[in-house]
């Protein structure tokens, strides 16, 4: 059979993943000068998971590439700005650190800022490397403005992402996708037809008998994994041994007096609690490991830990951390929760959706579905999943907490060899191994290591050649610039009101 173009794409699922996949496929990919015919099927009966409110900086490029209007986005999704994550009680109770997005000051000649800081620090010094992070300093002041586009400016040395209402974001994308020609079908898929010759999916049938045919199927059906799991039987690799949390209670609460430009993650007795401020409410949740705490006790701990009154009853979501053995199988590509889930810490699921869609567009097949394309897609997604897994496991593994069975378990649990190497490398030399250039950058790894108290024994020897007075003057200048620059920015809430043209309250 000769290969032809893939024209008909069917997306199963209308959650964040479904709409984040449908819109770029319709807008950015053409076949013979014409757009793809994209149909999205979603089931009102089944609904969506309805969480996923914090993002990472590449969401900005995703929105911009699709031509989404930034102010309309802000208004319609009730978004706020995110400069990073504040981690409370992770190293030990009462300790805080910040993972800010962006860099830590300019290099001094050939020597990077981190090596300079390590060299400059006196042995009994209690100052923090965070003091050189623009994002951290701006967040401490509850301020925000977008970074300067000139990377040489101190105000160009940080990055940001968003917090938004996941349901409103999906609705916003749906509006755009329908304008771009995506056909939305409401209904529940009850049957999947496979071609007898090769086992490729040829069509899905809805409960009312409607049949939808396609060349390529994108499985965005969430944890059900209707096509990749239930139909094609691609197995799931369970990572619970290294990521033991498997449940979450989610609850909205009233807004607080200060609109903070960061996510807060607070370690609790058998997991951790998130706090995500939106324009109109705060999203909260308790992520917990059911081997170490009962679900009612976890719910109670969440409610006790809220800083504003709850607006609804908490909702329970169960999950298993891990990933599919293959996320592209025959003519099915799994994107979103159907492809895997690494738990919400560090907000990586939407990032994996963005990269999953981007790679599908880049490696888009014809009807021959060359196995090498699927193999390359699977290779890249696997590498990213593993790199993110290591980053998340590090939060638990390096804890100094030993106050509950859960934290003692985390400190003692076996870790992947790649992460063991990463920890050895950092502890001995201050260097970081980047296994996946599309995942967390060196500055993020350093933030985390330092926040968790893993200070390197050695640094780049080039820093030893720097005279102490030159280093001292450089350190003074970096800190003074960070403080002065952060002071020059507006309040986070005031910046949002200015963008929306609404009066500050
Ligand atoms: C507790 C928790 C917190 C999270 N927090 C974050 C976060 O802060 N940041 C982040 O990036 N991510 C987060 N995530 C992940 C994020 O929620 C998901 O990645 C994202 O919402 C994508 O979900 P989805 O679209 O894959 O699945 P879903 O939202 O479950 O959507 C599945 C869709 O498939 C449809 N469907 C299913 N079966 C059928 C069928 N038979 N016929 C027709 N339609 C069907 C459903 O109706 C629905 O439309 C979190 C996840 C959890 C569990």
Coordinates of C-alpha atoms and ligand atoms in Angstrom, one line a residue:
X1 CA 0.0 0.0 0.0
X2 CA 1.4 3.4 -0.9
X3 CA 1.7 6.0 1.9
X4 CA -0.5 9.1 1.7
X5 CA -0.9 12.1 3.9
X6 CA -2.5 11.8 7.4
X7 CA -5.5 14.1 7.1
X8 CA -8.0 13.0 9.7
X9 CA -6.9 13.4 13.3
X10 CA -9.3 12.3 16.1
X11 CA -8.5 13.5 19.6
X12 CA -10.3 11.5 22.3
X13 CA -10.8 13.7 25.4
X14 CA -11.6 17.3 26.1
X15 CA -9.6 17.9 29.3
X16 CA -6.5 20.2 29.4
X17 CA -4.6 17.6 27.3
X18 CA -7.3 17.2 24.6
X19 CA -7.7 20.9 23.9
X20 CA -4.0 21.6 24.3
X21 CA -3.4 19.0 21.6
X22 CA -6.3 19.8 19.2
X23 CA -5.5 23.6 18.8
X24 CA -1.9 23.3 17.7
X25 CA -2.6 20.3 15.4
X26 CA -5.3 22.4 13.7
X27 CA -3.4 25.6 13.6
X28 CA 0.3 24.6 13.0
X29 CA 0.2 21.5 10.9
X30 CA -0.7 21.5 7.2
X31 CA -0.9 18.7 4.6
X32 CA -0.5 19.7 1.0
X33 CA -1.3 23.4 1.9
X34 CA -4.5 22.5 3.7
X35 CA -5.0 22.1 7.5
X36 CA -5.7 18.8 9.2
X37 CA -9.2 17.7 9.8
X38 CA -9.3 17.6 13.6
X39 CA -12.2 16.1 15.5
X40 CA -12.3 16.1 19.3
X41 CA -14.6 13.8 21.2
X42 CA -15.4 14.5 24.8
X43 CA -17.8 13.0 27.2
X44 CA -19.9 15.2 29.5
X45 CA -20.9 12.0 31.3
X46 CA -17.3 11.2 32.3
X47 CA -16.0 14.8 32.8
X48 CA -12.4 15.9 33.3
X49 CA -10.0 15.6 36.2
X50 CA -10.4 19.4 36.8
X51 CA -7.0 20.0 38.5
X52 CA -3.7 21.2 37.1
X53 CA -3.4 24.9 37.9
X54 CA 0.3 25.6 38.1
X55 CA 2.6 25.7 35.1
X56 CA 6.3 26.1 34.0
X57 CA 7.7 28.9 31.9
X58 CA 7.4 27.2 28.4
X59 CA 3.6 27.7 28.7
X60 CA 4.3 31.2 27.5
X61 CA 5.9 30.1 24.3
X62 CA 3.0 27.7 23.8
X63 CA 0.4 30.5 24.2
X64 CA 2.5 32.9 22.0
X65 CA 3.0 30.3 19.2
X66 CA -0.7 29.9 19.0
X67 CA -1.3 33.6 18.9
X68 CA -3.3 33.7 22.1
X69 CA -3.9 37.2 23.3
X70 CA -2.1 37.6 26.6
X71 CA -4.7 39.9 28.2
X72 CA -7.7 37.8 27.1
X73 CA -5.8 34.8 28.4
X74 CA -5.3 36.5 31.8
X75 CA -9.0 37.6 32.0
X76 CA -10.6 34.4 30.8
X77 CA -8.5 31.9 32.9
X78 CA -8.3 34.1 36.0
X79 CA -4.6 33.7 35.8
X80 CA -1.8 35.0 38.1
X81 CA 1.9 35.0 37.6
X82 CA 4.3 32.4 39.0
X83 CA 8.0 33.1 39.7
X84 CA 8.7 29.8 41.2
X85 CA 7.8 27.6 44.2
X86 CA 8.3 28.2 47.9
X87 CA 9.1 24.9 49.7
X88 CA 8.2 24.9 53.4
X89 CA 9.3 22.2 55.8
X90 CA 10.8 20.0 53.2
X91 CA 14.4 20.0 54.5
X92 CA 13.2 20.0 58.1
X93 CA 10.2 21.5 59.9
X94 CA 10.5 25.3 60.0
X95 CA 12.9 25.6 57.1
X96 CA 12.0 27.3 53.8
X97 CA 13.6 27.6 50.4
X98 CA 12.6 28.9 47.0
X99 CA 13.0 27.4 43.6
X100 CA 12.9 30.5 41.4
X101 CA 12.7 30.5 37.6
X102 CA 15.9 31.9 36.1
X103 CA 19.5 32.6 36.8
X104 CA 21.6 33.6 39.7
X105 CA 23.6 36.5 38.5
X106 CA 26.1 37.0 35.7
X107 CA 29.4 35.1 35.4
X108 CA 32.6 36.8 36.6
X109 CA 34.8 36.4 33.5
X110 CA 35.0 32.7 32.8
X111 CA 33.6 31.7 36.2
X112 CA 29.9 31.0 36.7
X113 CA 28.0 32.7 39.5
X114 CA 27.5 29.5 41.5
X115 CA 31.3 28.7 41.6
X116 CA 31.9 32.4 42.6
X117 CA 29.4 32.0 45.4
X118 CA 30.9 28.8 46.7
X119 CA 34.4 30.2 46.6
X120 CA 33.3 33.5 48.3
X121 CA 31.3 31.9 51.1
X122 CA 33.0 31.8 54.5
X123 CA 32.9 28.5 56.3
X124 CA 30.5 29.7 59.0
X125 CA 28.4 31.7 56.5
X126 CA 24.6 31.3 56.8
X127 CA 23.8 33.5 53.8
X128 CA 21.8 31.8 51.1
X129 CA 22.5 31.4 47.4
X130 CA 18.9 32.3 46.8
X131 CA 19.8 35.9 47.6
X132 CA 21.4 36.1 44.1
X133 CA 18.2 34.9 42.4
X134 CA 16.1 37.7 40.9
X135 CA 12.9 35.6 40.8
X136 CA 13.3 34.7 44.5
X137 CA 13.8 38.3 45.5
X138 CA 10.9 39.6 43.4
X139 CA 8.7 36.8 44.8
X140 CA 9.7 37.7 48.4
X141 CA 8.3 41.2 47.8
X142 CA 5.0 40.0 46.2
X143 CA 6.0 42.0 43.1
X144 CA 5.8 41.2 39.4
X145 CA 6.5 42.5 35.9
X146 CA 7.7 40.5 33.0
X147 CA 11.5 40.3 32.6
X148 CA 13.4 42.8 30.4
X149 CA 13.9 41.4 26.9
X150 CA 17.6 42.4 27.1
X151 CA 19.3 39.4 28.7
X152 CA 22.2 41.6 29.8
X153 CA 19.8 43.7 32.0
X154 CA 19.5 42.3 35.6
X155 CA 15.8 42.5 35.0
X156 CA 16.3 40.0 32.2
X157 CA 17.7 37.3 34.5
X158 CA 14.5 35.7 35.5
X159 CA 11.6 33.8 34.0
X160 CA 7.9 33.2 34.9
X161 CA 4.9 30.9 34.3
X162 CA 1.2 31.1 35.2
X163 CA -1.3 29.8 37.7
X164 CA -4.7 29.4 36.1
X165 CA -8.1 27.8 36.4
X166 CA -7.6 24.5 34.5
X167 CA -11.3 24.3 33.5
X168 CA -11.3 27.9 32.2
X169 CA -8.1 27.4 30.3
X170 CA -9.5 24.3 28.5
X171 CA -12.7 26.3 27.7
X172 CA -10.5 29.2 26.4
X173 CA -8.5 26.8 24.2
X174 CA -11.8 25.2 23.0
X175 CA -13.0 28.6 21.8
X176 CA -9.8 29.1 19.8
X177 CA -9.8 25.6 18.5
X178 CA -13.3 25.7 17.2
X179 CA -12.5 29.0 15.5
X180 CA -9.5 27.2 13.9
X181 CA -11.8 24.6 12.5
X182 CA -11.7 21.8 15.1
X183 CA -15.0 19.8 15.2
X184 CA -16.2 19.1 18.7
X185 CA -18.3 16.0 19.2
X186 CA -19.9 15.4 22.5
X187 CA -20.4 11.7 23.4
X188 CA -18.9 8.7 25.1
X189 CA -16.8 6.3 23.1
X190 CA -18.0 2.8 23.8
X191 CA -16.3 0.8 21.0
X192 CA -13.0 1.0 19.2
X193 CA -12.5 -0.6 15.8
X194 CA -9.1 -2.1 14.8
X195 CA -8.0 -2.8 11.2
X196 CA -7.7 -6.6 11.0
X197 CA -4.5 -6.4 8.9
X198 CA -2.3 -4.5 11.3
X199 CA -4.3 -3.7 14.5
X200 CA -4.3 0.0 13.8
X201 CA -7.3 2.0 15.2
X202 CA -9.7 2.8 12.3
X203 CA -12.7 4.3 14.1
X204 CA -14.4 4.9 17.4
X205 CA -18.2 4.4 18.0
X206 CA -20.1 6.5 20.5
X207 CA -22.9 5.2 22.8
X208 CA -25.5 6.7 20.5
X209 CA -24.1 4.8 17.5
X210 CA -22.2 7.6 15.8
X211 CA -19.0 6.4 14.2
X212 CA -15.9 8.6 13.8
X213 CA -13.1 7.4 11.5
X214 CA -9.5 8.7 11.5
X215 CA -6.0 8.2 10.3
X216 CA -4.3 9.3 13.5
X217 CA -5.8 9.0 17.0
X218 CA -4.6 11.1 19.9
X219 CA -5.5 9.5 23.2
X220 CA -6.2 12.3 25.7
X221 CA -8.8 10.2 27.6
X222 CA -7.0 10.8 31.0
X223 CA -6.3 8.0 33.5
X224 CA -8.7 5.7 31.5
X225 CA -6.2 5.5 28.7
X226 CA -9.0 4.3 26.4
X227 CA -6.9 3.7 23.3
X228 CA -3.3 3.3 24.4
X229 CA -4.1 1.2 27.5
X230 CA -7.6 -0.4 27.2
X231 CA -7.5 -1.0 23.5
X232 CA -3.8 -1.4 22.4
X233 CA -2.8 -2.9 25.8
X234 CA 0.4 -0.9 26.2
X235 CA 1.4 -1.5 29.8
X236 CA 2.1 1.0 32.5
X237 CA 5.4 1.2 34.4
X238 CA 4.6 1.8 38.0
X239 CA 7.1 4.2 39.7
X240 CA 5.5 4.1 43.2
X241 CA 8.7 2.7 44.7
X242 CA 10.3 6.0 44.1
X243 CA 7.3 8.3 44.1
X244 CA 5.1 6.8 46.8
X245 CA 2.3 9.5 46.8
X246 CA -0.9 8.1 45.2
X247 CA -3.8 10.3 46.2
X248 CA -4.8 13.9 46.5
X249 CA -7.5 15.9 48.1
X250 CA -8.2 19.2 46.2
X251 CA -10.2 22.2 47.6
X252 CA -10.6 25.8 46.7
X253 CA -10.4 28.5 49.4
X254 CA -11.0 32.2 49.6
X255 CA -8.4 34.7 48.3
X256 CA -5.9 36.0 50.8
X257 CA -5.0 39.7 51.5
X258 CA -1.7 39.3 49.5
X259 CA -1.7 37.9 46.0
X260 CA 1.5 36.0 46.0
X261 CA 3.3 35.4 42.7
X262 CA 4.4 31.8 43.5
X263 CA 3.1 28.3 44.3
X264 CA 3.7 27.1 47.9
X265 CA 4.4 23.5 48.6
X266 CA 4.4 22.5 52.3
X267 CA 5.6 19.1 53.4
X268 CA 3.1 17.4 55.7
X269 CA 3.2 14.2 57.7
X270 CA 2.8 11.8 54.7
X271 CA 3.0 14.0 51.7
X272 CA 2.7 17.7 50.9
X273 CA 0.2 20.4 50.4
X274 CA -0.1 22.8 47.5
X275 CA -1.3 26.4 47.5
X276 CA -1.9 28.1 44.2
X277 CA -3.3 31.7 44.2
X278 CA -5.6 32.6 41.3
X279 CA -7.3 36.0 40.8
X280 CA -10.6 34.9 42.4
X281 CA -9.6 32.0 44.8
X282 CA -6.8 29.9 46.0
X283 CA -6.4 26.3 44.8
X284 CA -5.2 23.9 47.5
X285 CA -4.5 20.2 47.7
X286 CA -3.0 17.5 49.8
X287 CA -0.9 15.0 48.0
X288 CA -0.4 11.9 50.2
X289 CA 0.8 8.3 50.3
X290 CA -2.0 6.0 51.4
X291 CA 0.5 3.5 52.8
X292 CA 1.4 6.0 55.4
X293 CA -1.9 8.0 56.1
X294 CA -5.6 7.2 55.9
X295 CA -7.5 9.3 53.4
X296 CA -9.7 10.9 56.1
X297 CA -6.6 11.9 58.1
X298 CA -5.1 13.4 55.0
X299 CA -8.3 15.4 54.3
X300 CA -8.3 16.7 57.9
X301 CA -4.6 17.7 57.6
X302 CA -5.4 19.6 54.4
X303 CA -8.3 21.5 56.0
X304 CA -6.2 22.3 59.1
X305 CA -3.5 23.7 56.9
X306 CA -5.6 26.2 54.9
X307 CA -4.8 29.8 55.5
X308 CA -8.3 31.0 54.2
X309 CA -11.8 29.5 54.6
X310 CA -12.6 26.6 52.2
X311 CA -15.2 27.3 49.5
X312 CA -16.3 23.7 48.9
X313 CA -15.9 20.1 50.1
X314 CA -12.5 18.6 49.3
X315 CA -12.5 16.2 46.3
X316 CA -10.5 13.0 46.2
X317 CA -8.3 12.0 43.2
X318 CA -6.4 8.7 43.1
X319 CA -3.4 8.2 40.8
X320 CA -0.5 5.8 40.3
X321 CA 2.9 7.5 39.4
X322 CA 4.6 6.1 36.4
X323 CA 4.4 6.2 32.6
X324 CA 3.3 4.0 29.7
X325 CA 5.9 1.7 28.2
X326 CA 5.3 3.4 24.9
X327 CA 3.3 6.6 24.3
X328 CA 3.2 6.2 20.5
X329 CA 1.9 2.8 19.4
X330 CA 0.7 2.1 15.9
X331 CA -1.5 5.1 14.9
X332 CA -2.2 6.2 18.5
X333 CA -0.3 8.8 20.4
X334 CA -1.1 9.3 24.1
X335 CA -0.8 12.8 25.5
X336 CA -1.7 13.9 29.1
X337 CA -2.6 11.6 31.9
X338 CA -3.1 8.6 29.5
X339 CA 0.6 8.7 28.9
X340 CA 1.7 8.8 32.6
X341 CA 1.8 10.9 35.7
X342 CA 4.6 12.0 37.9
X343 CA 2.5 13.6 40.7
X344 CA 1.9 17.3 40.9
X345 CA 5.1 18.5 42.6
X346 CA 6.9 21.0 40.3
X347 CA 3.9 21.2 38.0
X348 CA 5.3 19.1 35.2
X349 CA 2.2 17.5 33.6
X350 CA 1.1 20.4 31.5
X351 CA 4.8 20.8 30.4
X352 CA 4.7 17.1 29.3
X353 CA 1.5 17.9 27.3
X354 CA 3.2 20.8 25.6
X355 CA 6.3 18.8 24.7
X356 CA 4.2 15.8 23.7
X357 CA 2.2 17.9 21.2
X358 CA 5.3 19.7 20.0
X359 CA 7.1 16.5 19.2
X360 CA 4.1 15.0 17.5
X361 CA 3.9 18.1 15.2
X362 CA 7.7 17.8 14.5
X363 CA 7.6 14.1 13.9
X364 CA 4.2 14.1 12.1
X365 CA 3.8 10.8 10.2
X366 CA 2.3 9.9 6.8
X367 CA 0.0 6.9 6.6
X368 CA 2.9 4.5 6.5
X369 CA 3.5 5.4 10.2
X370 CA 7.2 4.6 9.9
X371 CA 8.1 2.7 13.1
X372 CA 11.3 4.8 13.5
X373 CA 9.1 7.9 14.0
X374 CA 7.3 6.3 16.9
X375 CA 10.6 5.0 18.3
X376 CA 12.1 8.5 18.2
X377 CA 9.0 10.0 19.8
X378 CA 9.0 7.3 22.5
X379 CA 12.7 7.8 23.1
X380 CA 12.4 11.6 23.6
X381 CA 9.3 11.3 25.9
X382 CA 11.0 8.5 27.9
X383 CA 14.1 10.6 28.4
X384 CA 12.0 13.6 29.6
X385 CA 9.8 11.5 31.9
X386 CA 12.9 10.0 33.5
X387 CA 14.7 13.3 33.9
X388 CA 11.6 14.8 35.6
X389 CA 11.2 11.7 37.7
X390 CA 14.7 12.2 39.1
X391 CA 14.1 15.8 39.8
X392 CA 10.9 15.1 41.7
X393 CA 12.4 12.1 43.6
X394 CA 15.3 14.4 44.8
X395 CA 12.8 16.5 46.8
X396 CA 11.9 13.5 48.9
X397 CA 15.3 11.7 49.0
X398 CA 17.4 14.5 50.4
X399 CA 15.0 15.4 53.2
X400 CA 16.6 15.6 56.7
X401 CA 13.2 15.0 58.2
X402 CA 12.8 11.8 60.3
X403 CA 9.7 12.8 62.2
X404 CA 7.3 10.4 60.5
X405 CA 7.4 6.9 59.0
X406 CA 6.8 8.5 55.6
X407 CA 9.8 10.8 55.7
X408 CA 12.0 8.0 57.1
X409 CA 10.9 5.9 54.2
X410 CA 11.7 8.6 51.6
X411 CA 15.2 9.2 53.0
X412 CA 15.9 5.5 52.9
X413 CA 14.3 4.5 49.6
X414 CA 16.3 3.2 46.7
X415 CA 16.7 5.7 43.8
X416 CA 17.5 5.4 40.1
X417 CA 21.2 5.1 39.2
X418 CA 20.9 8.3 37.1
X419 CA 19.8 10.2 40.3
X420 CA 22.5 8.6 42.4
X421 CA 25.1 9.8 39.9
X422 CA 23.5 13.3 39.9
X423 CA 23.7 13.5 43.7
X424 CA 27.4 12.3 43.8
X425 CA 28.3 14.7 41.0
X426 CA 26.8 17.7 42.8
X427 CA 28.0 16.9 46.3
X428 CA 31.6 16.3 45.1
X429 CA 32.0 19.1 42.5
X430 CA 28.9 21.5 42.3
X431 CA 28.3 20.3 38.8
X432 CA 25.0 19.0 37.4
X433 CA 24.3 16.3 34.7
X434 CA 21.7 17.4 32.2
X435 CA 20.2 14.1 30.9
X436 CA 17.4 15.9 29.0
X437 CA 18.0 19.4 27.7
X438 CA 14.3 20.0 27.4
X439 CA 13.6 19.5 31.1
X440 CA 14.8 21.3 34.2
X441 CA 17.9 23.5 33.7
X442 CA 21.1 23.6 35.8
X443 CA 19.8 26.6 37.8
X444 CA 16.8 24.6 38.9
X445 CA 18.8 21.6 40.1
X446 CA 21.2 23.9 42.0
X447 CA 18.2 25.6 43.7
X448 CA 16.9 22.3 44.8
X449 CA 20.2 20.9 46.0
X450 CA 21.0 24.0 47.9
X451 CA 17.5 24.3 49.3
X452 CA 17.7 20.8 50.6
X453 CA 21.1 21.5 52.2
X454 CA 23.4 19.6 49.8
X455 CA 26.4 21.9 49.7
X456 CA 29.2 20.8 47.3
X457 CA 32.6 19.8 48.8
X458 CA 34.5 21.4 45.9
X459 CA 33.8 24.0 43.2
X460 CA 35.2 24.9 39.7
X461 CA 39.0 25.4 40.4
X462 CA 38.9 28.4 38.1
X463 CA 37.2 30.3 40.9
X464 CA 40.3 29.8 43.1
X465 CA 42.3 32.1 40.9
X466 CA 40.0 35.0 41.7
X467 CA 41.4 37.5 44.3
X468 CA 39.2 37.7 47.4
X469 CA 38.7 41.4 47.1
X470 CA 37.5 41.0 43.5
X471 CA 35.1 38.3 44.5
X472 CA 33.8 40.3 47.5
X473 CA 33.1 43.3 45.3
X474 CA 31.3 41.1 42.7
X475 CA 29.2 39.5 45.4
X476 CA 28.2 42.9 46.8
X477 CA 27.3 44.1 43.3
X478 CA 25.2 41.0 42.5
X479 CA 23.2 41.3 45.7
X480 CA 22.7 45.1 45.5
X481 CA 21.6 44.8 41.8
X482 CA 19.1 42.0 42.7
X483 CA 17.6 44.1 45.6
X484 CA 17.4 47.4 43.6
X485 CA 15.9 45.7 40.6
X486 CA 13.3 43.8 42.7
X487 CA 12.4 47.0 44.4
X488 CA 11.7 48.7 41.1
X489 CA 8.8 46.4 40.2
X490 CA 5.1 46.9 40.9
X491 CA 3.0 44.8 43.3
X492 CA 1.8 41.6 41.7
X493 CA -1.9 42.4 42.2
X494 CA -1.4 45.9 40.9
X495 CA 0.3 44.6 37.7
X496 CA -2.6 42.3 37.0
X497 CA -5.1 45.0 37.5
X498 CA -3.1 47.3 35.1
X499 CA -3.1 44.5 32.5
X500 CA -6.8 43.9 32.8
X501 CA -7.7 47.6 33.0
X502 CA -9.6 47.0 36.3
X503 CA -9.3 49.2 39.4
X504 CA -7.0 47.9 42.2
X505 CA -9.1 47.1 45.3
Ligands
LIG1 C1 -3.9 16.1 42.1 C2 -3.4 16.6 40.8 C3 -2.9 17.8 40.7 C4 -2.3 18.3 39.5 N1 -1.8 19.5 39.4 C5 -1.1 19.9 38.3 C6 -0.5 21.1 38.2 O1 -0.4 22.0 39.2 N2 0.2 21.4 37.1 C7 0.2 20.6 36.0 O2 0.8 20.9 35.0 N3 -0.5 19.5 36.0 C8 -1.2 19.1 37.2 N4 -1.8 17.9 37.2 C9 -2.0 17.1 36.0 C10 -3.1 17.7 35.2 O3 -4.3 17.8 35.9 C11 -3.4 16.9 33.9 O4 -2.2 16.6 33.3 C12 -4.2 17.6 33.0 O5 -5.4 18.1 33.5 C13 -4.5 16.8 31.8 O6 -5.5 15.9 32.1 P1 -6.1 15.1 30.8 O7 -6.7 16.0 29.9 O8 -5.0 14.1 30.4 O9 -7.2 14.2 31.5 P2 -8.7 14.5 32.0 O10 -8.8 15.9 32.5 O11 -9.1 13.4 32.9 O12 -9.6 14.5 30.6 C14 -9.9 13.3 30.0 C15 -10.9 13.6 28.9 O13 -11.2 12.3 28.3 C16 -12.6 12.2 28.2 N5 -12.9 10.8 28.1 C17 -12.5 9.8 28.8 N6 -13.1 8.6 28.4 C18 -13.8 8.9 27.4 C19 -14.7 8.2 26.5 N7 -14.9 6.8 26.7 N8 -15.4 8.8 25.6 C20 -15.2 10.1 25.4 N9 -14.4 10.9 26.1 C21 -13.8 10.3 27.1 C22 -13.2 12.9 29.4 O14 -14.5 13.2 29.3 C23 -12.3 14.1 29.5 O15 -12.8 15.1 28.6 C24 -2.4 17.5 38.4 C25 -3.0 16.2 38.5 C26 -3.5 15.7 39.7 C27 -4.1 14.3 39.7

